[in-house]
Amino acid sequence: MDYILNTLRSIRLPARYYSLVVPAIATVIVLTILFNIIDSHINAFVPLPKFLSKSKQRELPKTRGDNILYGGHFFPHREWMVPRHLDKFEKLFLDSYLEYRAFLDRQSRTYADAVKNYKKRYNRSPPPGFDKWFSYAQTKASLVIDDYDSIEESIAPYRNMPQKEFLHRMEELRVYDNVFRIAEYKVIERNELMKGQGLWHLLDWDFFYDLPEGFLMYINTWDEPFVFPQELNRTQKIEFFDLGRKPWWPALLEHCNVWEGRNSKYVRKNDRHDYIATIQDAKEALDLCAHPEYEGMHGFFNAPGSLMVTKQLVPIFSVSKLSVFKDLLLPSAAPWHPEFLGNGGIKDFVGKTKKLYWRGSATGGDNNGDNVLKSHRSRLASISQEHPDLIDAKVTTYFGDLEGLQQQWREFGEPERTDHGAENNFSFLMDMDGHGLSGRYYRLLRSKAVVFKSTAVQQWHDDRMFPWVHYIPIRLGMKELAETVKWFATTERGDEIGRRIAEEADWWSRTGVREDDANVYTYRLFLEYAALFVEPRPN
């Protein structure tokens, strides 16, 4: 205050003005402090007038204690104040967004923290080489250090297997030509073969040389998973069975009864929401043993086009799986291939046609005259016919036997062909399974549109893709699809939240599910897997 008075005296104002100017300046200072307090706390719930709003850009991860709920990467956070009344879809977005923020904020920043959090989470010390993995993750600017529960879940059955039996089963796999064997650092030497398979050649596996001696792995070269355990007798020899082109659901029920003991690891709540609300809900929705209503909702359940399985528990790496399979999940490099990721002409969210758009072939199952509309892709096209003002979904190529082809033609008419560029004109894009995982998912996330996703497939990124923040989750039955699209397409708040989701997805696709992030995940997976060869376990 003395500084202010001296400054005013230097200006040589008449003395009578001091009694007016000084209180005015003091008032401005007090109001500025007050508005800053409101800015960081109250305004998270009640929006300030625009002329009092500050315009500043923020990037995640935020600092601890930041209470701005709708803070964004691309827009001034004043555009995202929470209204007094929340629609159900706004609440779904907000709750998941807070969970996402907490997820980013809790990740370890130092190696000591990473070790501490690992021990706390898994009740054991990290595997050998964890320090090198952490350095690698830091070099790749990975935002995810601690949350790799999907790896833990997939490795867990093999931790309980006696080491002698584990090694014996690895030897048994040598005679099968439908798996790709990597041993004794030969991955680089056999890279040309890997290119031929088209699945892993984009991934940087230089860290392979840091793994323990004796490391041996088998990679599934098919789209479908392999390990479908149903036999509790561990002494039986490994055999592969063909379950393709016929109803598969009875075999699934047998697995749930024998292997899972009729109990799912997820507890179904009586008051379960109609919508997939949280990331845990999204995982629960993939648990086939917990959802008997899924029968007839997916082409793979009806009659998979091809499916070779072993009923014995054996460690095989695959790029996707259903919950009842015990394959170890590797990232597929296919989504980063230019054929899938390339998309020129991306347009901003504003100004696009407010419809849900999808084009794709009738893959995902063996279509016949009885099961065409039970296929997930055909059902989407059928829903589109019921809601043409909201959904534009068409099949581009038909597959199946003669009766199946005729049935598809009667239902949908002549197949419509189109190019990838057409999707850039729509605000909402649908992503669905094919024979296995969707190769277009990451491209859609970068398209500055809202991605709606319906899937039965587990993938490596499931621990880090947050529903209602990065995509809109849709159950296999798709009963909620039209209502959800309508809210985003026809309401002011739907448009605002949709724009935000489109930007969050674009940012996360370039920050959290990059090729580098897939490599960090793969390195971590290999460390945990390699420990099975060196850590003593009871026989």
mmCIF file of N, CA and C in Angstrom, residues 163-267:
data_model
loop_
_atom_site.group_PDB
_atom_site.id
_atom_site.type_symbol
_atom_site.label_atom_id
_atom_site.label_comp_id
_atom_site.label_asym_id
_atom_site.label_seq_id
_atom_site.Cartn_x
_atom_site.Cartn_y
_atom_site.Cartn_z
ATOM 1 N N GLN A 163 6.433 -74.688 -12.138
ATOM 2 C CA GLN A 163 7.380 -74.289 -13.178
ATOM 3 C C GLN A 163 7.738 -75.449 -14.102
ATOM 4 N N LYS A 164 7.860 -76.638 -13.549
ATOM 5 C CA LYS A 164 8.185 -77.800 -14.374
ATOM 6 C C LYS A 164 7.099 -78.034 -15.416
ATOM 7 N N GLU A 165 5.849 -77.938 -14.999
ATOM 8 C CA GLU A 165 4.735 -78.114 -15.932
ATOM 9 C C GLU A 165 4.703 -76.994 -16.965
ATOM 10 N N PHE A 166 4.980 -75.774 -16.522
ATOM 11 C CA PHE A 166 5.006 -74.621 -17.429
ATOM 12 C C PHE A 166 6.026 -74.841 -18.547
ATOM 13 N N LEU A 167 7.237 -75.253 -18.188
ATOM 14 C CA LEU A 167 8.289 -75.467 -19.185
ATOM 15 C C LEU A 167 7.966 -76.658 -20.092
ATOM 16 N N HIS A 168 7.336 -77.683 -19.530
ATOM 17 C CA HIS A 168 6.958 -78.843 -20.340
ATOM 18 C C HIS A 168 5.936 -78.449 -21.406
ATOM 19 N N ARG A 169 4.994 -77.622 -21.048
ATOM 20 C CA ARG A 169 3.982 -77.202 -22.022
ATOM 21 C C ARG A 169 4.586 -76.308 -23.103
ATOM 22 N N MET A 170 5.583 -75.550 -22.736
ATOM 23 C CA MET A 170 6.270 -74.754 -23.749
ATOM 24 C C MET A 170 6.933 -75.666 -24.778
ATOM 25 N N GLU A 171 7.504 -76.758 -24.311
ATOM 26 C CA GLU A 171 8.142 -77.699 -25.232
ATOM 27 C C GLU A 171 7.112 -78.390 -26.129
ATOM 28 N N GLU A 172 5.954 -78.700 -25.574
ATOM 29 C CA GLU A 172 4.909 -79.358 -26.366
ATOM 30 C C GLU A 172 4.466 -78.508 -27.549
ATOM 31 N N LEU A 173 4.524 -77.198 -27.404
ATOM 32 C CA LEU A 173 4.046 -76.305 -28.461
ATOM 33 C C LEU A 173 4.963 -76.283 -29.680
ATOM 34 N N ARG A 174 6.161 -76.833 -29.559
ATOM 35 C CA ARG A 174 7.123 -76.789 -30.665
ATOM 36 C C ARG A 174 6.576 -77.418 -31.947
ATOM 37 N N VAL A 175 5.711 -78.396 -31.832
ATOM 38 C CA VAL A 175 5.283 -79.162 -33.009
ATOM 39 C C VAL A 175 4.143 -78.490 -33.769
ATOM 40 N N TYR A 176 3.614 -77.387 -33.257
ATOM 41 C CA TYR A 176 2.455 -76.766 -33.904
ATOM 42 C C TYR A 176 2.896 -75.614 -34.793
ATOM 43 N N ASP A 177 2.390 -75.609 -36.019
ATOM 44 C CA ASP A 177 2.818 -74.596 -36.979
ATOM 45 C C ASP A 177 1.893 -73.382 -37.020
ATOM 46 N N ASN A 178 0.854 -73.349 -36.186
ATOM 47 C CA ASN A 178 -0.022 -72.186 -36.179
ATOM 48 C C ASN A 178 0.348 -71.186 -35.090
ATOM 49 N N VAL A 179 1.523 -71.378 -34.487
ATOM 50 C CA VAL A 179 2.073 -70.386 -33.568
ATOM 51 C C VAL A 179 3.494 -70.059 -34.011
ATOM 52 N N PHE A 180 3.912 -68.853 -33.740
ATOM 53 C CA PHE A 180 5.217 -68.355 -34.160
ATOM 54 C C PHE A 180 6.149 -68.366 -32.956
ATOM 55 N N ARG A 181 7.273 -69.055 -33.059
ATOM 56 C CA ARG A 181 8.173 -69.261 -31.927
ATOM 57 C C ARG A 181 9.294 -68.234 -31.934
ATOM 58 N N ILE A 182 9.514 -67.617 -30.781
ATOM 59 C CA ILE A 182 10.627 -66.682 -30.613
ATOM 60 C C ILE A 182 11.434 -67.134 -29.406
ATOM 61 N N ALA A 183 12.712 -67.363 -29.619
ATOM 62 C CA ALA A 183 13.554 -67.845 -28.536
ATOM 63 C C ALA A 183 14.977 -67.357 -28.734
ATOM 64 N N GLU A 184 15.673 -67.189 -27.622
ATOM 65 C CA GLU A 184 17.102 -66.887 -27.624
ATOM 66 C C GLU A 184 17.434 -65.698 -28.523
ATOM 67 N N TYR A 185 16.656 -64.614 -28.348
ATOM 68 C CA TYR A 185 16.948 -63.335 -29.011
ATOM 69 C C TYR A 185 16.866 -63.408 -30.528
ATOM 70 N N LYS A 186 16.079 -64.336 -31.081
ATOM 71 C CA LYS A 186 15.988 -64.468 -32.532
ATOM 72 C C LYS A 186 14.932 -63.547 -33.150
ATOM 73 N N VAL A 187 14.312 -62.713 -32.321
ATOM 74 C CA VAL A 187 13.226 -61.892 -32.848
ATOM 75 C C VAL A 187 13.703 -60.950 -33.942
ATOM 76 N N ILE A 188 14.884 -60.381 -33.791
ATOM 77 C CA ILE A 188 15.376 -59.449 -34.803
ATOM 78 C C ILE A 188 15.759 -60.209 -36.068
ATOM 79 N N GLU A 189 16.389 -61.372 -35.908
ATOM 80 C CA GLU A 189 16.800 -62.157 -37.067
ATOM 81 C C GLU A 189 15.597 -62.653 -37.865
ATOM 82 N N ARG A 190 14.472 -62.838 -37.212
ATOM 83 C CA ARG A 190 13.296 -63.373 -37.894
ATOM 84 C C ARG A 190 12.289 -62.268 -38.195
ATOM 85 N N ASN A 191 12.768 -61.054 -38.227
ATOM 86 C CA ASN A 191 11.863 -59.924 -38.433
ATOM 87 C C ASN A 191 11.146 -59.997 -39.772
ATOM 88 N N GLU A 192 11.797 -60.552 -40.806
ATOM 89 C CA GLU A 192 11.145 -60.641 -42.111
ATOM 90 C C GLU A 192 9.910 -61.538 -42.039
ATOM 91 N N LEU A 193 10.022 -62.626 -41.277
ATOM 92 C CA LEU A 193 8.856 -63.486 -41.114
ATOM 93 C C LEU A 193 7.754 -62.738 -40.383
ATOM 94 N N MET A 194 8.152 -61.942 -39.404
ATOM 95 C CA MET A 194 7.163 -61.159 -38.671
ATOM 96 C C MET A 194 6.482 -60.164 -39.595
ATOM 97 N N LYS A 195 7.228 -59.588 -40.521
ATOM 98 C CA LYS A 195 6.610 -58.679 -41.482
ATOM 99 C C LYS A 195 5.574 -59.415 -42.314
ATOM 100 N N GLY A 196 5.878 -60.661 -42.624
ATOM 101 C CA GLY A 196 4.926 -61.434 -43.402
ATOM 102 C C GLY A 196 3.617 -61.631 -42.666
ATOM 103 N N GLN A 197 3.682 -61.728 -41.340
ATOM 104 C CA GLN A 197 2.454 -61.897 -40.577
ATOM 105 C C GLN A 197 1.715 -60.572 -40.434
ATOM 106 N N GLY A 198 2.432 -59.448 -40.536
ATOM 107 C CA GLY A 198 1.775 -58.153 -40.543
ATOM 108 C C GLY A 198 1.229 -57.711 -39.203
ATOM 109 N N LEU A 199 1.657 -58.321 -38.101
ATOM 110 C CA LEU A 199 1.067 -57.979 -36.815
ATOM 111 C C LEU A 199 2.007 -57.191 -35.917
ATOM 112 N N TRP A 200 3.291 -57.530 -35.929
ATOM 113 C CA TRP A 200 4.176 -56.962 -34.918
ATOM 114 C C TRP A 200 5.344 -56.184 -35.503
ATOM 115 N N HIS A 201 5.456 -56.086 -36.816
ATOM 116 C CA HIS A 201 6.691 -55.559 -37.380
ATOM 117 C C HIS A 201 6.871 -54.071 -37.101
ATOM 118 N N LEU A 202 5.817 -53.357 -36.709
ATOM 119 C CA LEU A 202 5.982 -51.940 -36.408
ATOM 120 C C LEU A 202 6.468 -51.713 -34.986
ATOM 121 N N LEU A 203 6.395 -52.749 -34.164
ATOM 122 C CA LEU A 203 6.756 -52.575 -32.769
ATOM 123 C C LEU A 203 8.268 -52.670 -32.595
ATOM 124 N N ASP A 204 8.789 -51.787 -31.747
ATOM 125 C CA ASP A 204 10.221 -51.716 -31.493
ATOM 126 C C ASP A 204 10.552 -52.649 -30.338
ATOM 127 N N TRP A 205 11.181 -53.767 -30.643
ATOM 128 C CA TRP A 205 11.476 -54.756 -29.618
ATOM 129 C C TRP A 205 12.973 -54.805 -29.299
ATOM 130 N N ASP A 206 13.669 -53.692 -29.342
ATOM 131 C CA ASP A 206 15.081 -53.682 -28.974
ATOM 132 C C ASP A 206 15.274 -54.111 -27.526
ATOM 133 N N PHE A 207 14.283 -53.857 -26.684
ATOM 134 C CA PHE A 207 14.380 -54.227 -25.278
ATOM 135 C C PHE A 207 14.398 -55.742 -25.090
ATOM 136 N N PHE A 208 14.145 -56.491 -26.155
ATOM 137 C CA PHE A 208 14.127 -57.953 -26.059
ATOM 138 C C PHE A 208 15.450 -58.486 -25.523
ATOM 139 N N TYR A 209 16.542 -57.797 -25.834
ATOM 140 C CA TYR A 209 17.863 -58.263 -25.415
ATOM 141 C C TYR A 209 18.096 -58.086 -23.920
ATOM 142 N N ASP A 210 17.237 -57.325 -23.242
ATOM 143 C CA ASP A 210 17.368 -57.144 -21.800
ATOM 144 C C ASP A 210 16.643 -58.227 -21.010
ATOM 145 N N LEU A 211 15.966 -59.136 -21.694
ATOM 146 C CA LEU A 211 15.212 -60.177 -21.005
ATOM 147 C C LEU A 211 16.129 -61.338 -20.625
ATOM 148 N N PRO A 212 15.747 -62.141 -19.630
ATOM 149 C CA PRO A 212 16.625 -63.217 -19.138
ATOM 150 C C PRO A 212 16.896 -64.278 -20.196
ATOM 151 N N GLU A 213 18.015 -64.977 -20.035
ATOM 152 C CA GLU A 213 18.327 -66.095 -20.922
ATOM 153 C C GLU A 213 17.283 -67.194 -20.752
ATOM 154 N N GLY A 214 17.063 -67.922 -21.821
ATOM 155 C CA GLY A 214 16.066 -68.975 -21.771
ATOM 156 C C GLY A 214 14.662 -68.502 -22.077
ATOM 157 N N PHE A 215 14.514 -67.214 -22.348
ATOM 158 C CA PHE A 215 13.197 -66.652 -22.666
ATOM 159 C C PHE A 215 12.649 -67.308 -23.933
ATOM 160 N N LEU A 216 11.432 -67.793 -23.854
ATOM 161 C CA LEU A 216 10.801 -68.487 -24.975
ATOM 162 C C LEU A 216 9.338 -68.085 -25.030
ATOM 163 N N MET A 217 8.850 -67.780 -26.228
ATOM 164 C CA MET A 217 7.451 -67.386 -26.349
ATOM 165 C C MET A 217 6.876 -67.882 -27.664
ATOM 166 N N TYR A 218 5.559 -68.046 -27.671
ATOM 167 C CA TYR A 218 4.835 -68.450 -28.871
ATOM 168 C C TYR A 218 3.745 -67.422 -29.154
ATOM 169 N N ILE A 219 3.713 -66.950 -30.403
ATOM 170 C CA ILE A 219 2.761 -65.924 -30.805
ATOM 171 C C ILE A 219 1.763 -66.511 -31.796
ATOM 172 N N ASN A 220 0.516 -66.302 -31.529
ATOM 173 C CA ASN A 220 -0.575 -66.718 -32.398
ATOM 174 C C ASN A 220 -0.598 -65.822 -33.634
ATOM 175 N N THR A 221 -0.581 -66.409 -34.808
ATOM 176 C CA THR A 221 -0.566 -65.625 -36.046
ATOM 177 C C THR A 221 -1.959 -65.424 -36.632
ATOM 178 N N TRP A 222 -2.994 -65.844 -35.923
ATOM 179 C CA TRP A 222 -4.361 -65.704 -36.407
ATOM 180 C C TRP A 222 -5.041 -64.515 -35.725
ATOM 181 N N ASP A 223 -6.203 -64.121 -36.253
ATOM 182 C CA ASP A 223 -6.991 -63.069 -35.609
ATOM 183 C C ASP A 223 -7.634 -63.560 -34.317
ATOM 184 N N GLU A 224 -8.015 -64.836 -34.291
ATOM 185 C CA GLU A 224 -8.758 -65.371 -33.162
ATOM 186 C C GLU A 224 -7.808 -65.863 -32.068
ATOM 187 N N PRO A 225 -8.265 -65.867 -30.822
ATOM 188 C CA PRO A 225 -7.448 -66.413 -29.730
ATOM 189 C C PRO A 225 -7.425 -67.936 -29.775
ATOM 190 N N PHE A 226 -6.527 -68.543 -28.994
ATOM 191 C CA PHE A 226 -6.312 -69.991 -29.027
ATOM 192 C C PHE A 226 -6.668 -70.700 -27.720
ATOM 193 N N VAL A 227 -6.338 -70.097 -26.588
ATOM 194 C CA VAL A 227 -6.307 -70.817 -25.312
ATOM 195 C C VAL A 227 -7.684 -70.760 -24.651
ATOM 196 N N PHE A 228 -8.425 -71.843 -24.779
ATOM 197 C CA PHE A 228 -9.806 -71.924 -24.298
ATOM 198 C C PHE A 228 -9.916 -73.094 -23.328
ATOM 199 N N PRO A 229 -9.384 -72.938 -22.108
ATOM 200 C CA PRO A 229 -9.254 -74.082 -21.199
ATOM 201 C C PRO A 229 -10.605 -74.608 -20.719
ATOM 202 N N GLN A 230 -10.749 -75.920 -20.825
ATOM 203 C CA GLN A 230 -11.937 -76.603 -20.319
ATOM 204 C C GLN A 230 -11.566 -77.846 -19.518
ATOM 205 N N GLU A 231 -10.336 -78.305 -19.671
ATOM 206 C CA GLU A 231 -9.892 -79.509 -18.983
ATOM 207 C C GLU A 231 -9.170 -79.127 -17.697
ATOM 208 N N LEU A 232 -9.584 -79.727 -16.590
ATOM 209 C CA LEU A 232 -8.899 -79.498 -15.324
ATOM 210 C C LEU A 232 -7.754 -80.485 -15.121
ATOM 211 N N ASN A 233 -7.696 -81.532 -15.946
ATOM 212 C CA ASN A 233 -6.633 -82.530 -15.869
ATOM 213 C C ASN A 233 -5.379 -81.975 -16.543
ATOM 214 N N ARG A 234 -4.383 -81.608 -15.755
ATOM 215 C CA ARG A 234 -3.192 -80.956 -16.292
ATOM 216 C C ARG A 234 -2.233 -81.928 -16.969
ATOM 217 N N THR A 235 -2.468 -83.203 -16.843
ATOM 218 C CA THR A 235 -1.538 -84.171 -17.442
ATOM 219 C C THR A 235 -1.879 -84.462 -18.897
ATOM 220 N N GLN A 236 -3.018 -84.009 -19.363
ATOM 221 C CA GLN A 236 -3.404 -84.286 -20.742
ATOM 222 C C GLN A 236 -2.495 -83.555 -21.718
ATOM 223 N N LYS A 237 -2.247 -84.196 -22.835
ATOM 224 C CA LYS A 237 -1.408 -83.611 -23.874
ATOM 225 C C LYS A 237 -2.140 -82.463 -24.565
ATOM 226 N N ILE A 238 -1.377 -81.456 -24.976
ATOM 227 C CA ILE A 238 -1.960 -80.311 -25.672
ATOM 228 C C ILE A 238 -2.438 -80.732 -27.053
ATOM 229 N N GLU A 239 -3.686 -80.425 -27.345
ATOM 230 C CA GLU A 239 -4.256 -80.680 -28.664
ATOM 231 C C GLU A 239 -5.060 -79.463 -29.095
ATOM 232 N N PHE A 240 -5.176 -79.274 -30.416
ATOM 233 C CA PHE A 240 -5.984 -78.187 -30.959
ATOM 234 C C PHE A 240 -7.241 -78.762 -31.602
ATOM 235 N N PHE A 241 -8.372 -78.083 -31.373
ATOM 236 C CA PHE A 241 -9.659 -78.523 -31.887
ATOM 237 C C PHE A 241 -10.263 -77.423 -32.748
ATOM 238 N N ASP A 242 -10.972 -77.821 -33.779
ATOM 239 C CA ASP A 242 -11.625 -76.875 -34.687
ATOM 240 C C ASP A 242 -13.067 -76.650 -34.230
ATOM 241 N N LEU A 243 -13.355 -75.420 -33.774
ATOM 242 C CA LEU A 243 -14.708 -75.065 -33.346
ATOM 243 C C LEU A 243 -15.347 -74.064 -34.303
ATOM 244 N N GLY A 244 -14.761 -73.898 -35.478
ATOM 245 C CA GLY A 244 -15.263 -72.908 -36.419
ATOM 246 C C GLY A 244 -16.499 -73.359 -37.171
ATOM 247 N N ARG A 245 -17.269 -72.366 -37.672
ATOM 248 C CA ARG A 245 -18.414 -72.564 -38.558
ATOM 249 C C ARG A 245 -19.547 -73.363 -37.912
ATOM 250 N N LYS A 246 -19.667 -73.267 -36.604
ATOM 251 C CA LYS A 246 -20.790 -73.912 -35.916
ATOM 252 C C LYS A 246 -21.065 -73.143 -34.629
ATOM 253 N N PRO A 247 -22.265 -73.300 -34.044
ATOM 254 C CA PRO A 247 -22.587 -72.567 -32.810
ATOM 255 C C PRO A 247 -21.547 -72.816 -31.729
ATOM 256 N N TRP A 248 -21.071 -71.745 -31.145
ATOM 257 C CA TRP A 248 -19.967 -71.824 -30.195
ATOM 258 C C TRP A 248 -20.431 -71.596 -28.763
ATOM 259 N N TRP A 249 -21.619 -71.066 -28.578
ATOM 260 C CA TRP A 249 -22.084 -70.705 -27.243
ATOM 261 C C TRP A 249 -22.141 -71.896 -26.281
ATOM 262 N N PRO A 250 -22.565 -73.095 -26.707
ATOM 263 C CA PRO A 250 -22.546 -74.234 -25.775
ATOM 264 C C PRO A 250 -21.155 -74.521 -25.210
ATOM 265 N N ALA A 251 -20.122 -74.374 -26.038
ATOM 266 C CA ALA A 251 -18.755 -74.582 -25.547
ATOM 267 C C ALA A 251 -18.392 -73.515 -24.527
ATOM 268 N N LEU A 252 -18.869 -72.294 -24.737
ATOM 269 C CA LEU A 252 -18.612 -71.221 -23.781
ATOM 270 C C LEU A 252 -19.248 -71.546 -22.435
ATOM 271 N N LEU A 253 -20.489 -72.025 -22.451
ATOM 272 C CA LEU A 253 -21.166 -72.375 -21.202
ATOM 273 C C LEU A 253 -20.420 -73.486 -20.471
ATOM 274 N N GLU A 254 -19.881 -74.439 -21.226
ATOM 275 C CA GLU A 254 -19.107 -75.520 -20.606
ATOM 276 C C GLU A 254 -17.878 -74.961 -19.907
ATOM 277 N N HIS A 255 -17.217 -74.008 -20.562
ATOM 278 C CA HIS A 255 -16.054 -73.379 -19.937
ATOM 279 C C HIS A 255 -16.459 -72.672 -18.648
ATOM 280 N N CYS A 256 -17.535 -71.905 -18.684
ATOM 281 C CA CYS A 256 -17.964 -71.155 -17.504
ATOM 282 C C CYS A 256 -18.313 -72.096 -16.357
ATOM 283 N N ASN A 257 -18.907 -73.239 -16.682
ATOM 284 C CA ASN A 257 -19.301 -74.190 -15.645
ATOM 285 C C ASN A 257 -18.105 -74.923 -15.052
ATOM 286 N N VAL A 258 -17.195 -75.378 -15.921
ATOM 287 C CA VAL A 258 -16.081 -76.209 -15.462
ATOM 288 C C VAL A 258 -14.922 -75.365 -14.959
ATOM 289 N N TRP A 259 -14.493 -74.405 -15.778
ATOM 290 C CA TRP A 259 -13.275 -73.665 -15.465
ATOM 291 C C TRP A 259 -13.520 -72.523 -14.488
ATOM 292 N N GLU A 260 -14.611 -71.787 -14.701
ATOM 293 C CA GLU A 260 -14.900 -70.641 -13.841
ATOM 294 C C GLU A 260 -15.701 -71.046 -12.603
ATOM 295 N N GLY A 261 -16.114 -72.310 -12.509
ATOM 296 C CA GLY A 261 -16.879 -72.747 -11.352
ATOM 297 C C GLY A 261 -18.223 -72.058 -11.225
ATOM 298 N N ARG A 262 -18.829 -71.715 -12.372
ATOM 299 C CA ARG A 262 -20.138 -71.064 -12.441
ATOM 300 C C ARG A 262 -20.128 -69.652 -11.879
ATOM 301 N N ASN A 263 -19.010 -69.178 -11.432
ATOM 302 C CA ASN A 263 -18.955 -67.840 -10.850
ATOM 303 C C ASN A 263 -18.101 -66.933 -11.703
ATOM 304 N N SER A 264 -18.566 -65.724 -11.913
ATOM 305 C CA SER A 264 -17.762 -64.726 -12.607
ATOM 306 C C SER A 264 -16.966 -63.947 -11.578
ATOM 307 N N LYS A 265 -15.822 -63.427 -11.971
ATOM 308 C CA LYS A 265 -15.023 -62.618 -11.051
ATOM 309 C C LYS A 265 -15.665 -61.258 -10.799
ATOM 310 N N TYR A 266 -16.624 -60.875 -11.644
ATOM 311 C CA TYR A 266 -17.361 -59.636 -11.443
ATOM 312 C C TYR A 266 -18.709 -59.960 -10.808
ATOM 313 N N VAL A 267 -19.100 -59.194 -9.810
ATOM 314 C CA VAL A 267 -20.387 -59.386 -9.154
ATOM 315 C C VAL A 267 -21.426 -58.527 -9.855
#
